[in-house]
Structure formats: C-alpha cells, structure tokens
Amino acid sequence: MNRRVLGVVMALLAAMILFECVVLGYGESPRAVLRMLFEGTWGSGYGIGQTLFKATPLLFTGLAVQVGLRAGLFNIGAEGQLVVASFAVGWLGTKLGGLPAPVAIPLLLATAFVAGAAWALPTAILRLRQNVHEVLGAILSNRIADALVAALLAGGAAIKGTVHTADMGAGCMLPRLGAFVPALGASAASLALPLALVVVAAVLPLFRKTAIGREIVLSGSNPTASTAAGVPVGLRRGLAYVASGGLAGLGAAATVLGYKGYYEQGLGSGAGFLGLAVALLGRGSFFGLALAALLFGTLQQGGLAVNAIVPKEVMDVFAGVVIVAVAIADRWVAAVPPVKTPAAAQGAA
Amino acid sequence: MTKAIVARGMTKICDDGHPAIAGVDASFEPGELSVVCGENGAGKSTLLRAITGLIARDAGAVALADRPRTPATSSATEAPVAPGAEAALAAGLCMVQQHLALVPIFSAVENAVLFARGGLVDHAAIEALLKATLDRLGFVVPLDVPVGKLSVAERQRIEIARAVAAPALAGTKVPLRLLALDEPTAVLTPAEADGLYAVLRGIAEGGTAVVVVTHKLDEVRKFADHVLVLRRGKKVHDAPFVRADQDAAIDQVARAMLGDAHAHLAHTHRSSEQGRGGAPAVVAEGLALGALRRGTFAIQRGEVLGIAGVEGNGQGELVSILAGVARGWTGRVTPGPEAVTAIFPDRHAEGLVLDATVEDNLLLGSHRDFSGPLGLLDGDALAAEALRRARKAGAPTTLEALASSFSGGNQQKIVVARALGKSAPTVLVAAHPTRGVDVAAAAAIHQELLRWVAATPDRCALVISADLDELRTLSNRIVVLAHGEITGEFTPDATDAELGAAMLSVEKHG
Ligand SMILES: Nc1ncnc2c1ncn2[C@@H]1O[C@H](COP(=O)(O)OP(=O)(O)OP(=O)(O)O)[C@@H](O)[C@H]1O
Ligand SMILES: [Mg+2]
C-alpha cells in the first residue's frame, strides 16, 4: 500500500479509537452510535445523498484553499468569501423571478464567483502591496462578512421578522440529484455536486498546463527568484488568491441554489474552515480532494445522525482528531526514508 | 595530544538510488590544511556533511584516532564518533556549508545563540564569545544588524566565527578538532582569499584539522598541505601536496579531477573586437541605492565590461537596478529591464526555485512564450527549449528532477543556462557567473557567455566577479567598484596588484 494512504488509514483508526472513548464517556455504547452513524450516512439512499450534499461545498472550499496554497498563500478567508457570495446569490435570486434556468443559473454562478473574489481582493492587495499577512486580513474580512451580511439582512434584505431572504425565482434552483437517481430520495444533493467535481477537475491541471498556472506555483515557492526572472509575482499571487475567493464563493451553488432556494443567516457556515482541512488532507490531487471532502461530509452528516444520543459536536472532535492524526502520520511518513533499491546498494559497495 | 579525524567507508545514497559518495576513506590531521577538489557533483559537500553529521550517512564510520594517517582498519585506541550533528559537535567537528546557513532576519549574535545548548541562554556571554572569536580571527563585522543586510563576504565571516566558536557555544569543553569549509573562497577576491587562508592557517596551527573545498587550483598550489580528490563519488587522489615539485603536483591533481583526457583546459579568449562604435548599448548615470553610491558607466555594443571589487561595495544593488527588481533607487539608466537578462549573485535566494523542476527553473520567466491556443502550454516545445538551454551551458538535462537535488555547481549551471538561453534581451548582467563551478565547466560557460554577446551586433555584457582571471578572460575593459563608485578603469591585462590597489582605494569623500 502507498505509504501516504497507509498513514491516513492509521490516522483514521486512531481517531476512531478516540471517538469511541468519548462515546463511552457519555455512557453510550460505541456500537450503537457507530450503527446510527453508518445508517445516517452511507447506510441508506437518503443518507448517501445528504452526505454528498454536505461534501459539495467542501469540494469548492477545499479547492479554493488549495489554489491559495499553490501561490504560497493561506486562504483562511474562504468562510467569509462563502458568506458574502451566498448572500449575494440569494439576494440576486429574488430579483430574477421570470428568468429561465439556462440564463439564471450561469448568471448566479458568475455572481457567486465574483462576490467571493471581490471579498478576497482587499486581503490580496494588503498582502501583496503592504505585506500585511493574509491570515490577518482574512480573519478581519471574515468578521466583517458576518457583520455586513447580518446588517444587510436586518436592513431589509430579509423577509421581515426572519433572517432569510425571500424565495428565489423558480429558474434559479439547481435540480436535485434525486430527480435523476431516485434512490437518493429527497436528499439535498444537487447538480452542484457534479458541477463541483468538474470545477475541481478543470482547475487543478491549470497549474501545470498553463503558463500563468506555472508562474503562480513558482511565484509562491520562491517569490524573490521569480521576480528576478521577470515573473510578475504580485499579479500572479494576487490572481490566485482572488480566484481562490471566487471558488470558495461557488460553494453557494450547493447551499443556496441546490438546497434552500434562499439565503439564510448561517447557511453553509463552517464550510470555509473545513475547506482548510480538506485541502491539507487532499494534498492537491483530484482524488485526494474528493475523498477528503467525502470524509468531512460524512462526519458532518454523521454528527446530525447521532445527535439523538450524543451531541453532534462529538463529530467535530472526531474531525479535529483526524486532522491532527493525519498531520502526525504525515511527519512519520516523511521521517522514515524510502526503501533503497538493491542495485543502488550494490553500486555503493 | 590532539587527535586526527578518520572517516572510513563513507557512503551516501541519494533518493534516486545513485551514490553521492561510495566507500570514501579520509583522514585529517591536526595542524594540517587539507584541500578537497573535484568536479561539480563529485561528492565533496556530501563527504564533509556526512563527516560533520549534517546529513545521515548510509554506511561508514568516523573516529578520533591518535596515530596519524591511520590505516584502513580501526584500532583499540580510537574513539568512535556517533552519527548526527550533535555527536559531531561534541567531538569538535564543525562545518561552514557551501550555501550560507544563517537566519537572515537575525543579527550575528542571535544566529550564534542558535548554536547554544541548554535551557537558559546567556545572551551577553554569547556575544562576548562571538566578539572574542571574531577578534581572534581578525574579522570586523557589525554584530547587531540583521545578517540579511550584510554582504556575502561578511555573512561568511560570521559563519566561520560561529563554526570556530561552536563547541564553546554548545557549552562543551572539547577543542575545535575539525573545521570544514565548503567553497569559502567562491565569492572572495584573491586578496580576501589570501587573507582567509592566513586565518585558516592560524586556526590549523592551534591544533585543528582544517579542510577546505575549492575549485581553484591556485589555492591548492599556495596553501594545501594535503590534497584529496573525489571523482563521481569515489576518492581518486589522497596525498600530501609536495611543494618542492609544484607543477607536477598540480598536474596530478588536475588529472585526478578531470581524467587524463581533459587535463589540458582550453583557454577561452575574449573576442578581439572592441566596441562596435555607434551609440553605447548601456548608459548608466549616478545610480545609487544602499552601498551603491554613484554608478556611472557606459558599455559599447559588442563590449564586455568587467566589474572588479570586493563584494558588498554596491555590486548586488547594481544588478538589482539593472534587472529591474530594485525599489527606491535614484539615477538614470538605459535601456530598461526588459532588455536585460541577469545572473544574480545568490543562486539560492534569487536564482532558483529549489523545489521546482529543472525544466521550470530553466524556463522561469519564459513560460508565457510557450502558450498555445486556449492558453495551454506546449509541453514538447517547453522541453525542447529547456534542453536547448541546458545543453548550451552544460546544465543538468534531467528536466523532471528537482533543482534542490543537485550539487551547488550544477545548480549554478541551471541559473546560467536560463540567463544565456534568453534571446530577446540585449544586455547580459552576470554576477559571479561561474561561482562554484568546476574548471572545465567554467571554461565552457565563459565560451557560451562570449558567444551570447557576439550573437547579434547590438548585445553587450556586464560581468561582476571576484575572480580577476575570469574578468580578464571575458572583459574588453575592467572597472573597479569600491565604496559604491567606480574608482578606476583598466585594460584586461592589468595586474592583480593594479586592480587590487584600486579596489582598496581610500574613500574620496568624507
Ligand atoms: N539533496 C539532494 N538530493 C538528491 N541528490 C543530491 C542532493 N544533494 C546532492 N545530491 C547529489 O549528490 C551528488 C554529490 O553532490 P555534492 O553536493 O556532494 O557535490 P559537490 O562535489 O559538492 O559539487 P559542487 O562542486 O557542485 O558543489 C550529486 O550527484 C548530487 O546530485
Ligand atoms: Mg558542493
């Protein structure tokens, strides 16, 4: 087995053991909780659909964080970018009443991307022109995003007496997957999922296959040398960070367009931060990102499933332990030198 | 009595399976100055790093022995040195690496603190120790400035002092038994290098075994007590340097390094064509930034202008201004940076993206020229261009390997290959183009550099080097940069003494 995969599997096992200890601590039987967990996620058509639904925004935010990392920037602002984009989409959707889906949906997706990108722009400018660390800028912009959206909702964007916008026009919703695969039932998984997979598959190769993509990676890796060789480093890294914001914003496709049909305060919250974990675990490959998004999607959905007997926050503990365990396993994999070929050993003798 | 350092069967296998060094035996005597030579990638750095515990060895043993020039087998009187940097330090084995290893935002003292051991750090005591060591070595460097702001030569002095003081910094009582220096003279002028060897001789006389890696046979001739030559990871020469018969001894070393076939090194000669007339290709007036106070000069078409001088007198600033990466400078220069291709002085900071492939490093800054329809890169065209550039300058052609996996000299060739591979620019600014490159490869790079200048009539080059022979080989005209301004202009046949006097010229302004 691949050493990296082995590391992840061991990390998962370790996290599982800890999880069971916590469950025991609540005086519940780990077996019963595990059964509930399984039935609520991969054990039924509806559970699978809900898990896929939970994984969809994570694909977008995980990809977003990954794009930032390639440029050497840590986009901890995906959370705020997603909030702003979700609100923008929800609000615009209420104005697009009569538009047919083929027009409305692309328009809304573009809006989500642009809103997320725009929200990332100040952080990128601060980082690349004034050298204010992007994590600092992102933390601030996350807080501002929450406050701003709350203010806008209270200031008239929401239906009076609620914290959500009015329903979007009929042409604004992404169809549910259940319409094509009846087994998924009434779950919230929507066409946003295949869309996310297509976006991930389309974006990742750009770093190798386009000049700008390669320059982004090289700029992130050694800005000084790249500048010296004539690469417009600030523009490249700025582009990556802003695009990262846009991709995080696309996460609204899963929540607003694919699920609710309106924006509600708190919708999709947490997906931005989990995107960090997905990117770190996914290691920049398509399958890595997809599996990591599925894993954390499972944990999120599983938390809801077991909520009746243990608090769903127990699953957050589990997720945290997975992240730490994977980080440790990674160091362990790196510390053990690879096996040398016999030919080499002979050559050395 | 102080002990000799004996290494047996030293072996290090690279990640790709080929041995960087294979079964090398070496012994270093207290009081002696040994020189290690060999082509780029021969394994010199690897050998010394393995002995001083900076990298893990795959086989071999290091021991302290009483008997000089110990035979192949160990004896009971030997004290083995366990693997690892801590054990090596505890035995008094220290090294100054090829690529300087100081934290740029820390001052000299803070960098020395990193070598201290134990829970609490006595900052004042460490400062005193470092000061005393610097004084003893005759080095003058500012102690409270972030070392990133110092010149390469100053940083190197700090590293040497730190290495000499390392056992004391770590709180051990052992004497400095082995001081290894990896290409310490690569960036120094001949006068500075002589000064450094005088210091090293003093350290050796104090009972330390001093080991120096160099590509300069002249230094072997002048200073070596013992010479060790590596070739493709094996030891091919290990003998005292017999000064009585210098020429034969040097010839022997050269043959061991390069193999018999190449012992005669082709000498490159600068194009006899002088400036081609017409308007000058480069005009710089009053360039000022940091150490550079007044950079005023002109370069004719077809001309190679050499800049001699002690590192830190404005060379780095000059390169950044001409290449368009400096900010806040004053003065005027034509043409702009778009016409300039540059080799920067520090290959790790400004030259390479170490964790990128050879191909990406060879093409850094040129990727956009290979965008096809839809903005997609043409992979074959990229590889072809990368290979073309690599072959011209003798750089590695394993395009998918990471730049970090090559020896210092081979990394330098990648940097040179990129700069010379660009055809649009008309001005080449080359700082230390053959820094750390072996003799044969340096000659090839010189030839390629002159060919680049001669390729079209409007090209010219500015070469900065600490190696006066290199400047004489390449330049049509040599100017000296001292205290941030041009203090003298010479023809290429100027002697070391003439150039040296201009380099040390006293400041004209108060
Ligand atoms: N980090 C590394 N990873 C993989 N291979 C390496 C690494 N460092 C060195 N090597 C390989 O080990 C061999 C010896 O390298 P070493 O740096 O010892 O050469 P050197 O004699 O010091 O050359 P130079 O004169 O260029 O500094 C080379 O083939 C090089 O490619
Ligand atoms: Mg070396």
Tab-separated table of N, CA, C and O in Angstrom, chain A residues 128-129 206 208-212 214-215 217-219 221-222 224-232 236 338 340-341 343-345 347-349, chain B residues 11 13-14 17-19 22-23 58 234 325 344 348-353 355-356 359-360 364-365 367-368 371 375-377 382 400 418 422:
chain	number	residue	atom	x	y	z
A	128	LEU	N	-0.046	41.709	-0.796
A	128	LEU	CA	0.970	41.783	-1.841
A	128	LEU	C	1.514	43.198	-2.045
A	128	LEU	O	2.584	43.361	-2.612
A	129	ARG	N	0.784	44.195	-1.565
A	129	ARG	CA	1.322	45.551	-1.694
A	129	ARG	C	1.865	46.071	-0.373
A	129	ARG	O	2.880	46.733	-0.331
A	206	LEU	N	-4.612	23.258	-14.358
A	206	LEU	CA	-4.153	24.543	-14.881
A	206	LEU	C	-2.766	24.907	-14.358
A	206	LEU	O	-2.006	25.588	-15.026
A	208	ARG	N	-0.289	23.132	-14.058
A	208	ARG	CA	0.770	22.531	-14.841
A	208	ARG	C	0.652	22.908	-16.314
A	208	ARG	O	1.626	23.095	-17.016
A	209	LYS	N	-0.585	23.044	-16.751
A	209	LYS	CA	-0.800	23.143	-18.192
A	209	LYS	C	-0.828	24.566	-18.732
A	209	LYS	O	-0.890	24.748	-19.940
A	210	THR	N	-0.865	25.560	-17.864
A	210	THR	CA	-0.858	26.930	-18.386
A	210	THR	C	0.352	27.689	-17.850
A	210	THR	O	0.895	27.361	-16.793
A	211	ALA	N	0.753	28.691	-18.620
A	211	ALA	CA	1.908	29.496	-18.218
A	211	ALA	C	1.609	30.231	-16.917
A	211	ALA	O	2.429	30.246	-15.996
A	212	ILE	N	0.415	30.811	-16.844
A	212	ILE	CA	0.082	31.568	-15.636
A	212	ILE	C	0.050	30.650	-14.421
A	212	ILE	O	0.545	30.988	-13.353
A	214	ARG	N	1.737	27.856	-13.950
A	214	ARG	CA	3.095	27.517	-13.514
A	214	ARG	C	3.753	28.696	-12.830
A	214	ARG	O	4.463	28.543	-11.832
A	215	GLU	N	3.496	29.882	-13.359
A	215	GLU	CA	4.109	31.056	-12.741
A	215	GLU	C	3.552	31.291	-11.344
A	215	GLU	O	4.261	31.763	-10.459
A	217	VAL	N	2.653	28.911	-9.227
A	217	VAL	CA	3.327	27.958	-8.343
A	217	VAL	C	4.763	28.397	-8.060
A	217	VAL	O	5.232	28.389	-6.914
A	218	LEU	N	5.465	28.804	-9.125
A	218	LEU	CA	6.858	29.210	-8.951
A	218	LEU	C	6.944	30.470	-8.086
A	218	LEU	O	7.809	30.581	-7.225
A	219	SER	N	6.013	31.399	-8.303
A	219	SER	CA	5.993	32.628	-7.502
A	219	SER	C	5.738	32.319	-6.042
A	219	SER	O	6.310	32.943	-5.151
A	221	SER	N	6.503	29.610	-4.532
A	221	SER	CA	7.582	28.822	-3.986
A	221	SER	C	8.825	29.676	-3.702
A	221	SER	O	9.472	29.519	-2.674
A	222	ASN	N	9.188	30.551	-4.616
A	222	ASN	CA	10.283	31.481	-4.355
A	222	ASN	C	10.002	32.807	-5.052
A	222	ASN	O	10.394	33.011	-6.198
A	224	THR	N	11.222	35.743	-4.626
A	224	THR	CA	12.394	36.551	-4.986
A	224	THR	C	12.990	36.101	-6.314
A	224	THR	O	13.247	36.916	-7.203
A	225	ALA	N	13.208	34.808	-6.432
A	225	ALA	CA	13.808	34.306	-7.666
A	225	ALA	C	12.862	34.518	-8.837
A	225	ALA	O	13.300	34.825	-9.951
A	226	SER	N	11.570	34.360	-8.606
A	226	SER	CA	10.617	34.537	-9.700
A	226	SER	C	10.599	35.990	-10.158
A	226	SER	O	10.596	36.273	-11.353
A	227	THR	N	10.616	36.917	-9.202
A	227	THR	CA	10.677	38.327	-9.561
A	227	THR	C	11.942	38.600	-10.368
A	227	THR	O	11.909	39.263	-11.401
A	228	ALA	N	13.047	38.065	-9.879
A	228	ALA	CA	14.325	38.311	-10.547
A	228	ALA	C	14.303	37.799	-11.981
A	228	ALA	O	14.973	38.342	-12.851
A	229	ALA	N	13.526	36.752	-12.227
A	229	ALA	CA	13.497	36.189	-13.576
A	229	ALA	C	12.407	36.838	-14.423
A	229	ALA	O	12.153	36.401	-15.549
A	230	GLY	N	11.753	37.849	-13.896
A	230	GLY	CA	10.806	38.585	-14.728
A	230	GLY	C	9.360	38.145	-14.616
A	230	GLY	O	8.530	38.536	-15.418
A	231	VAL	N	9.050	37.310	-13.626
A	231	VAL	CA	7.651	36.907	-13.435
A	231	VAL	C	6.939	38.010	-12.634
A	231	VAL	O	7.477	38.461	-11.631
A	232	PRO	N	5.756	38.469	-13.080
A	232	PRO	CA	5.027	39.471	-12.298
A	232	PRO	C	4.413	38.815	-11.062
A	232	PRO	O	3.230	38.465	-11.034
A	236	ARG	N	0.497	37.502	-10.130
A	236	ARG	CA	0.213	36.063	-10.161
A	236	ARG	C	-0.374	35.591	-8.840
A	236	ARG	O	-1.365	34.879	-8.784
A	338	PRO	N	12.762	6.455	2.295
A	338	PRO	CA	12.237	5.453	1.376
A	338	PRO	C	13.203	4.280	1.230
A	338	PRO	O	14.395	4.413	1.474
A	340	LYS	N	15.660	1.726	-0.314
A	340	LYS	CA	16.615	1.865	-1.420
A	340	LYS	C	16.628	0.599	-2.267
A	340	LYS	O	16.411	-0.496	-1.780
A	341	THR	N	16.906	0.797	-3.536
A	341	THR	CA	16.914	-0.352	-4.428
A	341	THR	C	18.201	-1.144	-4.217
A	341	THR	O	19.236	-0.576	-3.896
A	343	ALA	N	20.060	-2.418	-6.390
A	343	ALA	CA	21.058	-2.003	-7.383
A	343	ALA	C	21.898	-0.862	-6.829
A	343	ALA	O	23.116	-0.847	-6.946
A	344	ALA	N	21.221	0.080	-6.172
A	344	ALA	CA	21.930	1.236	-5.647
A	344	ALA	C	22.892	0.812	-4.549
A	344	ALA	O	24.025	1.262	-4.480
A	345	ALA	N	22.409	-0.089	-3.703
A	345	ALA	CA	23.253	-0.532	-2.609
A	345	ALA	C	24.504	-1.215	-3.150
A	345	ALA	O	25.598	-1.050	-2.630
A	347	GLY	N	25.906	-0.613	-6.075
A	347	GLY	CA	26.745	0.432	-6.650
A	347	GLY	C	27.573	1.106	-5.584
A	347	GLY	O	28.678	1.555	-5.828
A	348	ALA	N	27.010	1.149	-4.378
A	348	ALA	CA	27.695	1.848	-3.306
A	348	ALA	C	28.783	0.997	-2.686
A	348	ALA	O	29.724	1.510	-2.113
A	349	ALA	N	28.646	-0.282	-2.798
A	349	ALA	CA	29.565	-1.163	-2.100
A	349	ALA	C	30.970	-1.144	-2.698
A	349	ALA	O	31.162	-0.665	-3.785
B	11	THR	N	29.588	6.503	2.854
B	11	THR	CA	28.688	6.243	1.734
B	11	THR	C	27.380	6.975	1.953
B	11	THR	O	26.852	6.987	3.060
B	13	ILE	N	23.709	7.419	-0.223
B	13	ILE	CA	22.919	7.112	-1.420
B	13	ILE	C	21.847	8.192	-1.567
B	13	ILE	O	21.138	8.484	-0.609
B	14	CYS	N	21.733	8.759	-2.751
B	14	CYS	CA	20.699	9.772	-2.983
B	14	CYS	C	19.327	9.107	-3.075
B	14	CYS	O	19.226	7.900	-3.251
B	17	GLY	N	18.665	6.738	-5.747
B	17	GLY	CA	19.377	5.465	-5.744
B	17	GLY	C	20.829	5.527	-6.150
B	17	GLY	O	21.573	4.584	-5.927
B	18	HIS	N	21.284	6.647	-6.750
B	18	HIS	CA	22.703	6.661	-7.124
B	18	HIS	C	23.531	7.163	-5.951
B	18	HIS	O	23.065	7.976	-5.162
B	19	PRO	N	24.744	6.609	-5.804
B	19	PRO	CA	25.545	7.005	-4.646
B	19	PRO	C	26.213	8.366	-4.859
B	19	PRO	O	26.891	8.570	-5.862
B	22	ALA	N	30.698	6.924	-2.347
B	22	ALA	CA	30.661	5.478	-2.150
B	22	ALA	C	31.982	5.005	-1.571
B	22	ALA	O	33.015	5.038	-2.218
B	23	GLY	N	31.942	4.593	-0.313
B	23	GLY	CA	33.112	3.991	0.325
B	23	GLY	C	34.337	4.873	0.353
B	23	GLY	O	35.447	4.416	0.080
B	58	ASP	N	24.817	6.545	4.903
B	58	ASP	CA	24.217	5.228	4.732
B	58	ASP	C	25.170	4.127	5.154
B	58	ASP	O	24.761	3.007	5.421
B	234	LYS	N	33.875	8.753	-5.726
B	234	LYS	CA	34.969	7.915	-5.221
B	234	LYS	C	36.216	8.764	-5.021
B	234	LYS	O	36.399	9.770	-5.699
B	325	VAL	N	14.549	44.902	-10.453
B	325	VAL	CA	13.860	44.394	-9.265
B	325	VAL	C	14.090	45.279	-8.046
B	325	VAL	O	13.556	45.010	-6.985
B	344	PHE	N	21.962	36.534	-11.002
B	344	PHE	CA	22.053	37.215	-9.709
B	344	PHE	C	23.128	36.571	-8.843
B	344	PHE	O	23.488	35.409	-9.055
B	348	HIS	N	20.662	30.665	-4.431
B	348	HIS	CA	19.531	30.090	-3.700
B	348	HIS	C	18.428	31.109	-3.455
B	348	HIS	O	17.258	30.787	-3.500
B	349	ALA	N	18.823	32.371	-3.190
B	349	ALA	CA	17.795	33.377	-2.917
B	349	ALA	C	17.160	33.866	-4.208
B	349	ALA	O	15.936	33.888	-4.338
B	350	GLU	N	17.985	34.253	-5.171
B	350	GLU	CA	17.443	34.940	-6.337
B	350	GLU	C	17.528	34.116	-7.613
B	350	GLU	O	16.990	34.512	-8.639
B	351	GLY	N	18.235	32.990	-7.551
B	351	GLY	CA	18.478	32.270	-8.791
B	351	GLY	C	17.467	31.172	-9.060
B	351	GLY	O	16.933	31.062	-10.151
B	352	LEU	N	17.204	30.346	-8.043
B	352	LEU	CA	16.461	29.118	-8.292
B	352	LEU	C	15.193	29.030	-7.461
B	352	LEU	O	15.123	29.579	-6.365
B	353	VAL	N	14.226	28.330	-7.993
B	353	VAL	CA	13.103	27.867	-7.175
B	353	VAL	C	13.467	26.422	-6.838
B	353	VAL	O	13.315	25.520	-7.655
B	355	ASP	N	12.414	23.968	-5.021
B	355	ASP	CA	11.520	22.817	-5.038
B	355	ASP	C	10.723	22.726	-6.333
B	355	ASP	O	9.690	22.071	-6.384
B	356	ALA	N	11.205	23.378	-7.361
B	356	ALA	CA	10.612	23.199	-8.691
B	356	ALA	C	11.569	22.382	-9.553
B	356	ALA	O	12.729	22.168	-9.195
B	359	GLU	N	13.303	21.831	-15.416
B	359	GLU	CA	12.663	22.463	-16.567
B	359	GLU	C	12.066	23.815	-16.181
B	359	GLU	O	12.313	24.830	-16.856
B	360	ASP	N	11.305	23.840	-15.102
B	360	ASP	CA	10.688	25.109	-14.709
B	360	ASP	C	11.743	26.149	-14.361
B	360	ASP	O	11.559	27.336	-14.612
B	364	LEU	N	12.041	29.660	-16.163
B	364	LEU	CA	11.406	30.655	-15.290
B	364	LEU	C	11.357	32.021	-15.985
B	364	LEU	O	12.370	32.527	-16.449
B	365	GLY	N	10.164	32.595	-16.051
B	365	GLY	CA	10.015	33.901	-16.701
B	365	GLY	C	9.733	33.810	-18.185
B	365	GLY	O	9.355	34.793	-18.813
B	367	HIS	N	7.822	31.101	-19.517
B	367	HIS	CA	6.722	30.167	-19.788
B	367	HIS	C	5.688	30.754	-20.735
B	367	HIS	O	5.125	30.064	-21.566
B	368	ARG	N	5.471	32.068	-20.585
B	368	ARG	CA	4.419	32.697	-21.396
B	368	ARG	C	4.685	32.608	-22.890
B	368	ARG	O	3.781	32.691	-23.692
B	371	SER	N	2.746	29.500	-24.687
B	371	SER	CA	1.312	29.286	-24.617
B	371	SER	C	0.756	29.050	-26.008
B	371	SER	O	0.997	29.840	-26.916
B	375	GLY	N	-4.459	29.122	-24.331
B	375	GLY	CA	-3.541	29.403	-23.222
B	375	GLY	C	-2.855	28.177	-22.653
B	375	GLY	O	-2.195	28.257	-21.631
B	376	LEU	N	-3.025	27.039	-23.310
B	376	LEU	CA	-2.376	25.828	-22.795
B	376	LEU	C	-0.917	25.795	-23.236
B	376	LEU	O	-0.572	26.209	-24.344
B	377	LEU	N	-0.073	25.269	-22.352
B	377	LEU	CA	1.353	25.196	-22.668
B	377	LEU	C	1.619	24.055	-23.634
B	377	LEU	O	0.989	23.006	-23.574
B	382	LEU	N	8.227	23.286	-24.632
B	382	LEU	CA	8.874	23.646	-23.367
B	382	LEU	C	10.105	22.794	-23.136
B	382	LEU	O	11.191	23.294	-22.844
B	400	GLU	N	12.936	16.611	-15.200
B	400	GLU	CA	11.909	16.425	-14.171
B	400	GLU	C	12.474	16.397	-12.756
B	400	GLU	O	11.737	16.400	-11.785
B	418	ARG	N	19.680	29.481	-17.916
B	418	ARG	CA	18.470	30.275	-18.118
B	418	ARG	C	18.809	31.662	-18.644
B	418	ARG	O	18.229	32.131	-19.614
B	422	LYS	N	18.020	33.117	-22.961
B	422	LYS	CA	17.052	34.089	-23.470
B	422	LYS	C	17.659	34.819	-24.667
B	422	LYS	O	18.805	35.248	-24.612
